[in-house]
Short mmCIF file of C-alpha atoms in Angstrom, two decimals:
data_model
loop_
_atom_site.label_atom_id
_atom_site.label_comp_id
_atom_site.label_asym_id
_atom_site.label_seq_id
_atom_site.Cartn_x
_atom_site.Cartn_y
_atom_site.Cartn_z
CA MET Z 1499 11.92 -8.63 4.74
CA ASP Z 1500 15.31 -7.07 5.33
CA ILE Z 1501 15.93 -4.58 8.13
CA VAL Z 1502 19.34 -3.09 8.81
CA LEU Z 1503 19.61 -0.84 11.84
CA SER Z 1504 22.24 1.82 12.33
CA GLN Z 1505 23.27 2.79 15.82
CA HIS Z 1506 24.94 5.85 14.26
CA SER Z 1507 21.75 7.18 12.65
CA ASP Z 1508 20.05 10.23 14.10
CA LYS Z 1509 16.73 8.48 13.40
CA PRO Z 1510 15.08 6.51 16.19
CA ILE Z 1511 15.11 2.72 15.80
CA TYR Z 1512 11.33 2.55 15.21
CA THR Z 1513 11.64 5.12 12.41
CA GLN Z 1514 14.40 3.12 10.75
CA ILE Z 1515 12.21 0.00 10.89
CA TYR Z 1516 9.12 1.85 9.66
CA GLU Z 1517 10.94 3.48 6.74
CA GLN Z 1518 12.59 0.28 5.58
CA ILE Z 1519 9.41 -1.81 5.70
CA SER Z 1520 7.22 0.88 4.13
CA ASN Z 1521 9.78 1.29 1.32
CA GLN Z 1522 9.87 -2.47 0.78
CA ILE Z 1523 6.07 -2.51 0.56
CA MET Z 1524 6.00 0.44 -1.89
CA THR Z 1525 8.63 -1.15 -4.13
CA GLY Z 1526 6.94 -4.56 -4.07
CA GLU Z 1527 9.78 -6.32 -2.23
CA ILE Z 1528 7.14 -7.22 0.34
CA SER Z 1529 3.96 -8.28 -1.44
CA ALA Z 1530 0.35 -7.52 -0.65
CA GLY Z 1531 -1.11 -10.27 1.50
CA GLU Z 1532 2.30 -11.32 2.82
CA LYS Z 1533 2.31 -12.17 6.50
CA LEU Z 1534 4.82 -10.23 8.57
CA PRO Z 1535 6.68 -11.99 11.36
CA PRO Z 1536 5.46 -11.40 14.91
CA ILE Z 1537 6.80 -8.33 16.69
CA ARG Z 1538 8.68 -10.48 19.22
CA THR Z 1539 10.39 -12.45 16.44
CA VAL Z 1540 11.53 -9.26 14.69
CA ALA Z 1541 12.80 -7.84 17.98
CA LEU Z 1542 14.73 -11.04 18.74
CA ASN Z 1543 16.26 -11.14 15.23
CA LEU Z 1544 17.31 -7.48 15.49
CA ARG Z 1545 18.43 -7.92 19.11
CA ILE Z 1546 16.33 -5.00 20.31
CA SER Z 1547 13.39 -4.40 22.62
CA VAL Z 1548 9.90 -5.13 21.32
CA ILE Z 1549 8.93 -1.49 21.95
CA PRO Z 1550 10.44 0.07 18.80
CA VAL Z 1551 9.15 -2.78 16.64
CA LYS Z 1552 5.67 -2.30 18.11
CA GLN Z 1553 5.91 1.44 17.45
CA ALA Z 1554 6.92 0.79 13.82
CA TRP Z 1555 4.06 -1.72 13.35
CA GLU Z 1556 1.59 0.80 14.82
CA GLN Z 1557 2.75 3.51 12.43
CA LEU Z 1558 2.61 1.12 9.48
CA GLU Z 1559 -0.94 0.23 10.46
CA ARG Z 1560 -2.00 3.87 10.99
CA GLU Z 1561 -0.72 4.72 7.52
CA GLY Z 1562 -2.51 1.80 5.87
CA PHE Z 1563 0.49 -0.37 4.97
CA ILE Z 1564 -0.49 -3.31 7.18
CA SER Z 1565 -3.47 -4.77 9.07
CA THR Z 1566 -3.52 -7.01 12.10
CA ALA Z 1567 -6.10 -9.76 12.45
CA ALA Z 1568 -6.42 -11.03 16.02
CA GLY Z 1569 -5.22 -14.60 16.25
CA ARG Z 1570 -4.07 -14.67 12.60
CA GLY Z 1571 -1.21 -12.21 12.44
CA THR Z 1572 -0.19 -9.07 10.61
CA PHE Z 1573 -0.52 -8.82 6.84
CA VAL Z 1574 0.54 -6.34 4.16
CA ASN Z 1575 -2.43 -4.47 2.71
CA LYS Z 1576 -3.06 -4.31 -1.01
CA LEU Z 1577 -2.39 -0.72 -2.01
CA GLU Z 1578 -3.71 0.75 -5.23
CA HIS Z 1579 -1.26 2.41 -7.60
CA HIS Z 1580 -2.49 5.90 -6.64
CA GLU Z 1581 -2.05 5.09 -2.93
CA ILE Z 1582 1.53 3.92 -3.47
CA SER Z 1583 2.23 6.97 -5.62
CA GLY Z 1584 0.83 9.30 -2.96
CA LYS Z 1585 2.82 7.65 -0.16
CA ARG Z 1586 6.00 7.66 -2.28
CA ASN Z 1587 5.54 11.34 -3.12
CA ALA Z 1588 4.91 12.23 0.53
CA ALA Z 1589 8.06 10.37 1.60
CA ALA Z 1590 10.14 12.03 -1.14
CA GLU Z 1591 8.73 15.44 -0.22
CA GLU Z 1592 9.75 14.95 3.40
CA VAL Z 1593 13.29 13.93 2.41
CA LEU Z 1594 13.61 16.90 0.06
CA ARG Z 1595 12.17 19.33 2.63
CA LYS Z 1596 14.84 18.30 5.14
CA ALA Z 1597 17.58 18.49 2.51
CA VAL Z 1598 16.49 21.93 1.34
CA ASN Z 1599 16.36 23.18 4.93
CA SER Z 1600 19.89 21.88 5.53
CA CYS Z 1601 21.11 23.60 2.35
CA ARG Z 1602 19.40 26.85 3.38
CA GLU Z 1603 21.14 26.64 6.77
CA MET Z 1604 24.44 26.47 4.86
CA GLY Z 1605 23.51 29.73 3.17
CA LEU Z 1606 22.62 28.36 -0.27
CA SER Z 1607 19.96 30.14 -2.28
CA LEU Z 1608 17.02 28.29 -3.82
CA ASP Z 1609 18.59 28.71 -7.28
CA GLU Z 1610 21.85 27.19 -6.04
CA ILE Z 1611 19.96 24.27 -4.50
CA ILE Z 1612 18.07 23.66 -7.75
CA GLN Z 1613 21.34 23.68 -9.71
CA ILE Z 1614 22.85 21.15 -7.30
CA ILE Z 1615 19.80 18.90 -7.69
CA LYS Z 1616 19.97 19.18 -11.49
CA SER Z 1617 23.67 18.32 -11.53
CA ALA Z 1618 23.08 15.33 -9.23
CA THR Z 1619 20.55 13.73 -11.58
#
């Protein structure tokens, strides 16, 4: 499990943690059934408060990525292909929605945005 935090990001620390771990779960870098380190250990390794790590873990649990078993630890849930696909699509949609809004604020039309996307791929 790799987490790299940016102090220059406009995203809160817990969001950075959540996004990186959820992406690693969706791509298979973190496997189903794998035990995650304790919140305190992650916080110590990242040299941050336990609060943002706890917030990230709570969001991961709410969204079905992980489960916590009292006294045993926190484990990655097994996600079916359609669940991963749905979560990946939702994440991509959010990224694109923000990008399109930023482009619209710059005065670009939808056709111009589509052309930019096509040329970028």
